[in-house]
Short mmCIF file of C-alpha atoms and ligand atoms in Angstrom, two decimals:
data_model
loop_
_atom_site.label_atom_id
_atom_site.label_comp_id
_atom_site.label_asym_id
_atom_site.label_seq_id
_atom_site.Cartn_x
_atom_site.Cartn_y
_atom_site.Cartn_z
CA MET A 1 -68.53 -28.02 -21.19
CA LYS A 2 -69.56 -25.42 -23.58
CA LEU A 3 -69.35 -26.69 -27.11
CA ALA A 4 -69.59 -24.81 -30.25
CA VAL A 5 -70.31 -26.48 -33.67
CA VAL A 6 -69.15 -24.14 -36.40
CA GLY A 7 -70.75 -25.06 -39.71
CA ALA A 8 -73.49 -26.95 -37.78
CA THR A 9 -75.85 -26.65 -40.80
CA GLY A 10 -73.37 -28.51 -43.28
CA MET A 11 -72.80 -31.96 -44.20
CA VAL A 12 -70.17 -32.54 -41.78
CA GLY A 13 -71.59 -30.36 -39.16
CA GLU A 14 -74.97 -32.57 -39.26
CA VAL A 15 -72.85 -35.79 -38.82
CA MET A 16 -71.00 -34.21 -36.15
CA LEU A 17 -74.26 -33.69 -34.05
CA LYS A 18 -75.20 -37.16 -34.80
CA VAL A 19 -71.93 -38.44 -33.45
CA LEU A 20 -71.77 -36.17 -30.49
CA ALA A 21 -75.31 -37.62 -29.63
CA GLU A 22 -74.39 -41.27 -30.23
CA ARG A 23 -71.28 -40.99 -28.27
CA ASN A 24 -72.91 -39.02 -25.51
CA PHE A 25 -70.08 -36.49 -25.40
CA PRO A 26 -70.55 -34.43 -22.23
CA ILE A 27 -72.24 -31.17 -23.08
CA ASP A 28 -73.62 -28.53 -20.71
CA GLU A 29 -74.25 -25.88 -23.29
CA LEU A 30 -74.27 -26.18 -27.08
CA LEU A 31 -73.82 -23.45 -29.73
CA LEU A 32 -74.82 -24.10 -33.18
CA VAL A 33 -73.00 -21.77 -35.60
CA ALA A 34 -73.32 -21.07 -39.27
CA SER A 35 -73.06 -18.27 -41.64
CA GLU A 36 -75.23 -15.15 -41.64
CA ARG A 37 -77.66 -16.77 -43.86
CA SER A 38 -78.52 -19.46 -41.30
CA ILE A 39 -78.82 -17.34 -38.20
CA GLY A 40 -81.94 -18.07 -36.42
CA LYS A 41 -82.81 -21.30 -38.19
CA GLU A 42 -83.98 -23.92 -35.91
CA MET A 43 -82.23 -27.33 -35.34
CA THR A 44 -82.70 -30.22 -33.02
CA PHE A 45 -80.08 -31.95 -30.87
CA LYS A 46 -81.21 -34.88 -28.45
CA GLY A 47 -84.72 -33.76 -28.78
CA LYS A 48 -83.89 -30.11 -27.86
CA THR A 49 -84.52 -27.13 -30.43
CA TYR A 50 -81.57 -24.61 -30.74
CA LYS A 51 -81.45 -21.50 -32.83
CA VAL A 52 -78.38 -21.08 -35.00
CA ILE A 53 -76.17 -18.21 -34.23
CA GLY A 54 -73.41 -16.34 -35.96
CA LEU A 55 -69.53 -16.33 -35.41
CA GLU A 56 -69.43 -13.12 -33.36
CA GLU A 57 -71.98 -14.30 -30.88
CA ALA A 58 -70.23 -17.72 -30.62
CA VAL A 59 -66.83 -16.28 -29.90
CA ALA A 60 -68.46 -13.80 -27.32
CA ALA A 61 -69.86 -16.88 -25.51
CA LYS A 62 -66.22 -18.16 -24.99
CA PRO A 63 -66.94 -21.95 -25.64
CA ASP A 64 -64.36 -24.53 -24.27
CA ILE A 65 -64.39 -26.36 -27.48
CA ALA A 66 -65.30 -25.19 -30.95
CA LEU A 67 -65.50 -27.96 -33.74
CA PHE A 68 -65.02 -26.14 -37.06
CA SER A 69 -66.40 -27.40 -40.47
CA ALA A 70 -67.27 -24.21 -42.24
CA GLY A 71 -64.47 -23.99 -45.01
CA GLY A 72 -60.71 -22.90 -44.98
CA SER A 73 -61.45 -19.16 -45.16
CA THR A 74 -63.78 -19.20 -42.27
CA SER A 75 -61.20 -21.12 -40.32
CA LEU A 76 -58.39 -18.87 -41.11
CA GLU A 77 -60.27 -15.81 -39.99
CA TRP A 78 -62.16 -17.18 -37.15
CA ALA A 79 -60.14 -20.06 -35.30
CA PRO A 80 -57.47 -17.62 -34.06
CA LYS A 81 -60.46 -15.42 -32.57
CA PHE A 82 -61.64 -18.38 -30.68
CA ALA A 83 -58.21 -19.35 -29.51
CA GLU A 84 -57.70 -15.85 -28.19
CA VAL A 85 -60.60 -16.27 -25.82
CA GLY A 86 -59.20 -19.44 -24.59
CA THR A 87 -61.42 -21.80 -26.84
CA THR A 88 -59.68 -24.95 -28.25
CA VAL A 89 -60.53 -25.26 -31.85
CA ILE A 90 -60.55 -28.63 -33.59
CA ASP A 91 -60.62 -27.65 -37.34
CA ASN A 92 -61.83 -29.83 -40.34
CA SER A 93 -60.70 -27.64 -43.13
CA SER A 94 -57.41 -27.64 -44.85
CA ALA A 95 -56.49 -24.19 -43.30
CA TRP A 96 -53.95 -25.30 -40.56
CA ARG A 97 -53.04 -28.66 -41.51
CA MET A 98 -49.65 -28.09 -42.85
CA ASP A 99 -48.87 -25.15 -40.65
CA ARG A 100 -45.67 -26.01 -38.65
CA ASP A 101 -47.11 -24.90 -35.25
CA LYS A 102 -50.48 -26.83 -35.56
CA LYS A 103 -50.87 -30.48 -34.90
CA LEU A 104 -52.41 -32.75 -37.31
CA ILE A 105 -54.04 -35.57 -35.55
CA VAL A 106 -55.56 -39.01 -35.96
CA PRO A 107 -56.12 -40.05 -32.44
CA GLU A 108 -55.33 -43.66 -32.90
CA ILE A 109 -51.92 -42.64 -34.13
CA ASN A 110 -50.59 -39.46 -32.55
CA ALA A 111 -53.06 -38.05 -29.96
CA HIS A 112 -50.19 -38.39 -27.51
CA ILE A 113 -48.50 -35.30 -28.88
CA LEU A 114 -51.28 -32.89 -27.92
CA THR A 115 -50.79 -30.41 -24.96
CA LYS A 116 -52.87 -27.91 -23.23
CA GLU A 117 -51.17 -25.20 -25.25
CA ASP A 118 -52.63 -26.56 -28.56
CA LYS A 119 -55.43 -24.13 -29.13
CA ILE A 120 -55.92 -24.82 -32.99
CA ILE A 121 -55.77 -28.60 -33.77
CA ALA A 122 -56.11 -29.69 -37.33
CA ASN A 123 -58.17 -32.77 -38.56
CA PRO A 124 -56.59 -34.41 -41.59
CA ASN A 125 -58.14 -34.45 -45.05
CA CYS A 126 -60.74 -37.44 -45.25
CA SER A 127 -59.04 -39.43 -47.79
CA THR A 128 -55.72 -39.16 -45.68
CA ILE A 129 -57.42 -40.14 -42.55
CA GLN A 130 -58.51 -43.52 -44.05
CA LEU A 131 -55.04 -44.16 -45.81
CA VAL A 132 -52.93 -43.57 -42.53
CA MET A 133 -55.25 -45.71 -40.54
CA ALA A 134 -54.53 -48.58 -42.43
CA LEU A 135 -50.80 -47.91 -43.19
CA ALA A 136 -49.62 -46.85 -39.68
CA PRO A 137 -49.30 -50.47 -38.22
CA LEU A 138 -47.74 -51.70 -41.77
CA HIS A 139 -45.16 -48.83 -41.58
CA LYS A 140 -44.19 -49.49 -38.22
CA LYS A 141 -43.30 -53.20 -38.88
CA TYR A 142 -42.11 -53.10 -42.58
CA LYS A 143 -41.32 -49.47 -43.16
CA MET A 144 -42.71 -47.96 -46.11
CA LYS A 145 -40.67 -46.59 -49.13
CA ARG A 146 -43.39 -45.48 -51.64
CA VAL A 147 -47.16 -45.39 -51.87
CA VAL A 148 -49.03 -44.93 -54.96
CA VAL A 149 -52.82 -44.17 -54.32
CA SER A 150 -55.86 -43.68 -56.52
CA THR A 151 -59.01 -42.35 -54.96
CA TYR A 152 -62.64 -42.92 -55.73
CA GLN A 153 -64.33 -39.98 -53.86
CA SER A 154 -68.05 -39.45 -53.21
CA VAL A 155 -69.73 -36.29 -53.83
CA SER A 156 -70.56 -35.71 -50.21
CA GLY A 157 -66.92 -35.09 -49.83
CA THR A 158 -67.43 -31.68 -51.71
CA GLY A 159 -70.35 -30.80 -49.52
CA LEU A 160 -74.08 -30.01 -49.73
CA LYS A 161 -73.88 -28.27 -53.05
CA ALA A 162 -72.25 -31.22 -54.95
CA VAL A 163 -74.87 -33.80 -53.43
CA GLN A 164 -77.45 -31.44 -54.95
CA GLN A 165 -75.84 -31.37 -58.30
CA MET A 166 -75.86 -35.18 -58.55
CA GLU A 167 -79.37 -35.44 -57.32
CA ASN A 168 -80.42 -32.80 -59.81
CA GLU A 169 -78.84 -34.57 -62.70
CA MET A 170 -80.18 -37.91 -61.59
CA ALA A 171 -83.70 -36.21 -61.79
CA GLY A 172 -82.95 -34.42 -64.86
CA ILE A 173 -83.41 -31.10 -63.43
CA LYS A 174 -80.91 -28.18 -64.39
CA GLY A 175 -79.43 -26.64 -61.37
CA GLU A 176 -76.43 -25.02 -59.70
CA MET A 177 -73.13 -26.78 -60.56
CA ALA A 178 -70.54 -27.65 -57.97
CA TYR A 179 -68.16 -29.31 -60.38
CA PRO A 180 -67.23 -27.94 -63.88
CA TYR A 181 -68.83 -31.08 -65.59
CA PRO A 182 -71.62 -33.35 -64.78
CA ILE A 183 -70.93 -36.10 -61.97
CA HIS A 184 -73.77 -38.33 -62.61
CA LYS A 185 -72.56 -41.34 -64.96
CA ASN A 186 -69.23 -39.70 -64.96
CA ALA A 187 -65.81 -39.76 -63.19
CA LEU A 188 -63.87 -36.51 -62.63
CA PRO A 189 -60.07 -36.76 -62.33
CA HIS A 190 -60.27 -33.43 -60.57
CA CYS A 191 -60.89 -33.09 -56.75
CA ASP A 192 -60.23 -29.52 -55.45
CA VAL A 193 -58.10 -26.98 -57.39
CA PHE A 194 -55.04 -27.58 -59.39
CA GLU A 195 -51.70 -26.62 -58.13
CA GLU A 196 -48.86 -25.34 -60.19
CA ASN A 197 -47.08 -28.83 -60.36
CA GLY A 198 -50.18 -30.22 -62.16
CA TYR A 199 -51.50 -32.14 -59.32
CA THR A 200 -54.83 -31.07 -57.40
CA LYS A 201 -54.75 -29.97 -54.02
CA GLU A 202 -56.44 -33.24 -52.82
CA GLU A 203 -53.69 -35.14 -54.47
CA MET A 204 -51.08 -33.13 -52.66
CA LYS A 205 -52.94 -33.33 -49.31
CA LEU A 206 -52.71 -37.15 -49.82
CA ALA A 207 -48.91 -36.72 -50.54
CA ARG A 208 -47.97 -34.49 -47.80
CA GLU A 209 -50.41 -35.10 -44.70
CA PRO A 210 -49.20 -38.73 -43.81
CA GLN A 211 -45.82 -37.60 -43.45
CA LYS A 212 -46.68 -35.12 -40.91
CA ILE A 213 -49.15 -37.53 -39.05
CA LEU A 214 -46.70 -40.30 -38.93
CA ASP A 215 -43.73 -37.97 -38.14
CA ASP A 216 -41.66 -39.52 -40.92
CA ARG A 217 -40.39 -37.95 -44.14
CA THR A 218 -38.28 -40.83 -45.35
CA PHE A 219 -41.35 -42.44 -47.29
CA SER A 220 -43.14 -40.77 -50.45
CA ILE A 221 -46.70 -40.94 -51.69
CA THR A 222 -48.03 -39.99 -55.15
CA ALA A 223 -51.66 -39.80 -55.68
CA THR A 224 -54.58 -39.38 -58.34
CA ALA A 225 -57.69 -38.21 -56.88
CA VAL A 226 -60.97 -38.99 -58.82
CA ARG A 227 -64.45 -37.97 -57.86
CA ILE A 228 -67.15 -40.55 -58.75
CA PRO A 229 -70.84 -40.54 -58.50
CA THR A 230 -71.37 -42.28 -55.23
CA SER A 231 -73.30 -40.48 -52.48
CA GLY A 232 -71.10 -41.21 -49.60
CA GLY A 233 -67.91 -43.18 -48.61
CA HIS A 234 -64.42 -42.71 -50.19
CA SER A 235 -62.52 -45.70 -51.74
CA GLU A 236 -58.81 -46.10 -52.40
CA SER A 237 -56.71 -48.47 -54.31
CA VAL A 238 -53.19 -48.42 -52.61
CA ASN A 239 -50.02 -49.96 -53.74
CA VAL A 240 -47.27 -49.84 -50.97
CA GLU A 241 -43.75 -50.68 -51.39
CA PHE A 242 -41.92 -51.62 -48.15
CA GLU A 243 -38.26 -51.77 -47.32
CA ASN A 244 -38.77 -55.01 -45.49
CA GLU A 245 -40.18 -58.26 -46.58
CA PHE A 246 -43.56 -59.27 -45.43
CA GLU A 247 -46.12 -62.16 -45.39
CA LEU A 248 -49.47 -61.46 -46.56
CA GLY A 249 -50.91 -63.28 -43.50
CA ASP A 250 -48.92 -61.03 -41.27
CA ILE A 251 -50.38 -57.97 -42.97
CA ARG A 252 -53.92 -59.41 -42.67
CA LYS A 253 -53.47 -60.27 -38.95
CA MET A 254 -52.03 -56.83 -38.00
CA LEU A 255 -54.92 -55.09 -39.86
CA HIS A 256 -57.44 -57.33 -38.25
CA ASP A 257 -55.83 -56.42 -34.87
CA THR A 258 -55.89 -52.54 -35.35
CA PRO A 259 -58.44 -50.85 -33.53
CA GLY A 260 -60.57 -48.75 -35.89
CA VAL A 261 -59.65 -50.94 -38.92
CA THR A 262 -61.99 -53.71 -40.01
CA LEU A 263 -60.48 -56.27 -42.29
CA GLN A 264 -62.90 -57.44 -45.13
CA ASP A 265 -60.80 -59.70 -47.22
CA ASN A 266 -62.15 -62.93 -48.54
CA ILE A 267 -62.41 -63.62 -52.43
CA ASP A 268 -63.76 -66.89 -52.06
CA THR A 269 -67.01 -65.36 -50.73
CA ASN A 270 -66.75 -61.93 -52.39
CA ILE A 271 -65.78 -60.03 -49.30
CA TYR A 272 -64.32 -56.94 -49.91
CA PRO A 273 -64.96 -53.17 -48.75
CA MET A 274 -67.76 -51.16 -50.52
CA PRO A 275 -68.80 -47.59 -49.77
CA ILE A 276 -72.55 -48.34 -49.32
CA TYR A 277 -71.91 -50.91 -46.70
CA ALA A 278 -69.24 -48.36 -44.91
CA HIS A 279 -72.15 -45.79 -44.93
CA ASP A 280 -72.67 -44.62 -41.27
CA LYS A 281 -69.91 -46.63 -39.82
CA ASP A 282 -66.84 -45.17 -38.03
CA GLU A 283 -64.31 -47.99 -39.09
CA VAL A 284 -61.85 -48.01 -42.05
CA PHE A 285 -62.39 -51.09 -44.07
CA VAL A 286 -59.56 -52.72 -45.85
CA GLY A 287 -59.52 -55.75 -48.25
CA ARG A 288 -58.41 -57.01 -51.67
CA ILE A 289 -54.94 -57.41 -50.02
CA ARG A 290 -52.68 -59.05 -52.69
CA ARG A 291 -48.86 -59.14 -53.42
CA ASP A 292 -47.91 -56.92 -56.38
CA GLU A 293 -46.26 -59.56 -58.50
CA THR A 294 -44.23 -57.20 -60.44
CA GLN A 295 -42.12 -55.82 -57.62
CA GLU A 296 -40.54 -56.83 -54.43
CA ASN A 297 -41.83 -56.34 -51.02
CA THR A 298 -44.96 -54.47 -52.36
CA VAL A 299 -48.66 -55.06 -51.69
CA ASN A 300 -51.94 -53.82 -53.22
CA MET A 301 -55.05 -53.14 -51.04
CA TRP A 302 -58.44 -51.50 -51.22
CA ILE A 303 -59.54 -49.01 -48.38
CA VAL A 304 -62.90 -47.78 -47.87
CA SER A 305 -64.32 -45.46 -45.21
CA ASP A 306 -67.26 -43.10 -44.74
CA ASN A 307 -65.72 -39.68 -45.36
CA LEU A 308 -68.24 -37.83 -43.09
CA ARG A 309 -67.63 -40.12 -40.24
CA LYS A 310 -64.01 -41.30 -39.66
CA GLY A 311 -63.00 -38.81 -42.45
CA ALA A 312 -64.42 -35.94 -40.64
CA ALA A 313 -66.90 -35.81 -37.66
CA THR A 314 -65.77 -39.08 -35.81
CA ASN A 315 -62.12 -38.23 -35.89
CA THR A 316 -63.01 -34.60 -34.80
CA ILE A 317 -65.05 -35.81 -31.87
CA GLN A 318 -62.44 -38.46 -30.91
CA ILE A 319 -59.98 -35.57 -30.54
CA ALA A 320 -62.22 -33.70 -28.35
CA GLU A 321 -62.96 -36.97 -26.26
CA TYR A 322 -59.03 -37.31 -26.01
CA LEU A 323 -58.77 -33.60 -24.80
CA VAL A 324 -61.38 -34.11 -22.03
CA ALA A 325 -60.19 -37.40 -20.90
CA ASN A 326 -56.49 -36.09 -20.61
CA SER A 327 -57.61 -32.75 -18.91
CA LEU A 328 -56.09 -30.88 -21.85
CA ILE A 329 -58.75 -28.09 -22.06
N1 NAP B 1 -67.55 -33.39 -46.68
C1 NAP B 1 -66.54 -34.12 -46.42
O1 NAP B 1 -66.38 -35.38 -46.45
C2 NAP B 1 -65.33 -33.48 -45.52
C3 NAP B 1 -64.33 -34.08 -44.97
C4 NAP B 1 -63.32 -33.63 -44.22
C5 NAP B 1 -63.42 -32.17 -44.16
N2 NAP B 1 -64.34 -31.56 -44.79
C6 NAP B 1 -64.33 -29.91 -44.51
O2 NAP B 1 -65.30 -29.60 -43.76
C7 NAP B 1 -65.91 -28.27 -44.15
C8 NAP B 1 -67.24 -28.32 -44.24
O3 NAP B 1 -67.54 -29.33 -45.33
P1 NAP B 1 -68.89 -29.77 -45.63
O4 NAP B 1 -68.87 -30.83 -46.64
O5 NAP B 1 -69.98 -29.82 -44.47
O6 NAP B 1 -69.56 -28.32 -46.47
P2 NAP B 1 -71.12 -27.80 -46.75
O7 NAP B 1 -71.92 -28.98 -46.53
O8 NAP B 1 -71.07 -27.09 -47.70
O9 NAP B 1 -71.33 -26.91 -45.27
C9 NAP B 1 -70.57 -25.83 -45.03
C10 NAP B 1 -70.96 -25.28 -43.55
O10 NAP B 1 -70.03 -23.99 -43.48
C11 NAP B 1 -70.94 -23.01 -43.25
N3 NAP B 1 -70.37 -21.75 -43.53
C12 NAP B 1 -69.83 -21.46 -44.87
N4 NAP B 1 -69.37 -20.15 -44.92
C13 NAP B 1 -69.63 -19.67 -43.67
C14 NAP B 1 -69.23 -18.55 -43.00
N5 NAP B 1 -68.76 -17.45 -43.84
N6 NAP B 1 -69.37 -18.38 -41.74
C15 NAP B 1 -69.80 -19.24 -40.95
N7 NAP B 1 -70.19 -20.42 -41.36
C16 NAP B 1 -70.01 -20.66 -42.91
C17 NAP B 1 -72.15 -23.22 -43.86
O11 NAP B 1 -73.26 -22.55 -43.15
P3 NAP B 1 -74.60 -22.30 -43.96
O12 NAP B 1 -75.41 -23.40 -44.14
O13 NAP B 1 -75.25 -21.09 -43.25
O14 NAP B 1 -74.16 -21.85 -45.45
C18 NAP B 1 -72.44 -24.72 -43.40
O15 NAP B 1 -72.77 -24.99 -42.15
C19 NAP B 1 -64.87 -27.87 -45.37
O16 NAP B 1 -63.89 -27.02 -44.85
C20 NAP B 1 -64.48 -29.19 -45.73
O17 NAP B 1 -63.37 -29.03 -46.65
C21 NAP B 1 -65.45 -31.95 -45.45
#
């Protein structure tokens, strides 16, 4: 197994290395890849030192798998070049997610659709992954009609530059800005760029990606995505209207029994999901489950997960593990 990590010096890349080591992913040769700026920089993996290389050198090495987290434009340009030399690319950017010929995978839900021919596989958006992990089992039983989601997203979701902006502001230092406004002591109803319809790209990812992952266009999702000054972990307030009736106890049991989901729902003891406790965990945490008393067959819930783990690195590595286990590379 020759494995390339493209974007190894970034926030997602670094967590990928951590998750690869933790899960003991089988690697014979590791290539750490980043931009020209980082070529020659030293990084360690499992106690061994590696020098960061550039994309040209990485393609020439023809890795079996390349895990990409280096932004959309890098993926658009370079993923096909890797695919051409026989590498299977698993991409974390938004470049290929809605491409009709590329699959969008959350392993617990739809890894079974992968084949040997899939040379560029898309990892969904971080806020989408945690949403569909909780909604998939409920949709199967009760059939979703409409979902209203509001997100409370951490600065690590934007990358290193945003984390630096918040740390500078907390320390009272003037520095480079990742956002158009301060984020410390603030909330920005603006994640990613605005589209023509007045929604942000992040909001439209939440609206579109779950339909593709669940292979069902009969339900609709509307979203408001907000950046808040937390360093890691995204939270979501989710209102789901189903076609069928449900019992709250059944919803709780179903989520409790769903692999990858942890139920944290006991208001008597103040048990509910929070981003600081989701930090460095792979699970999606769900709580505050309650009936929407203003509308039939509708439930409210609160979903939290570490955006750099299940929202990015862990999901990517689970896809790689599935490919290896099913001899698809
Ligand atoms: N952060 C999250 O929660 C999250 C979740 C899901 C998906 N993603 C996606 O993952 C990607 C990376 O996000 P991040 O948060 O890790 O960003 P980041 O911290 O800013 O890191 C970006 C990485 O990409 C590399 N890179 C940038 N331009 C490059 C180029 N032209 N050629 C090669 N490498 C290049 C950087 O290398 P240098 O160090 O050399 O600049 C760095 O390793 C983005 O597409 C993002 O949308 C992020």
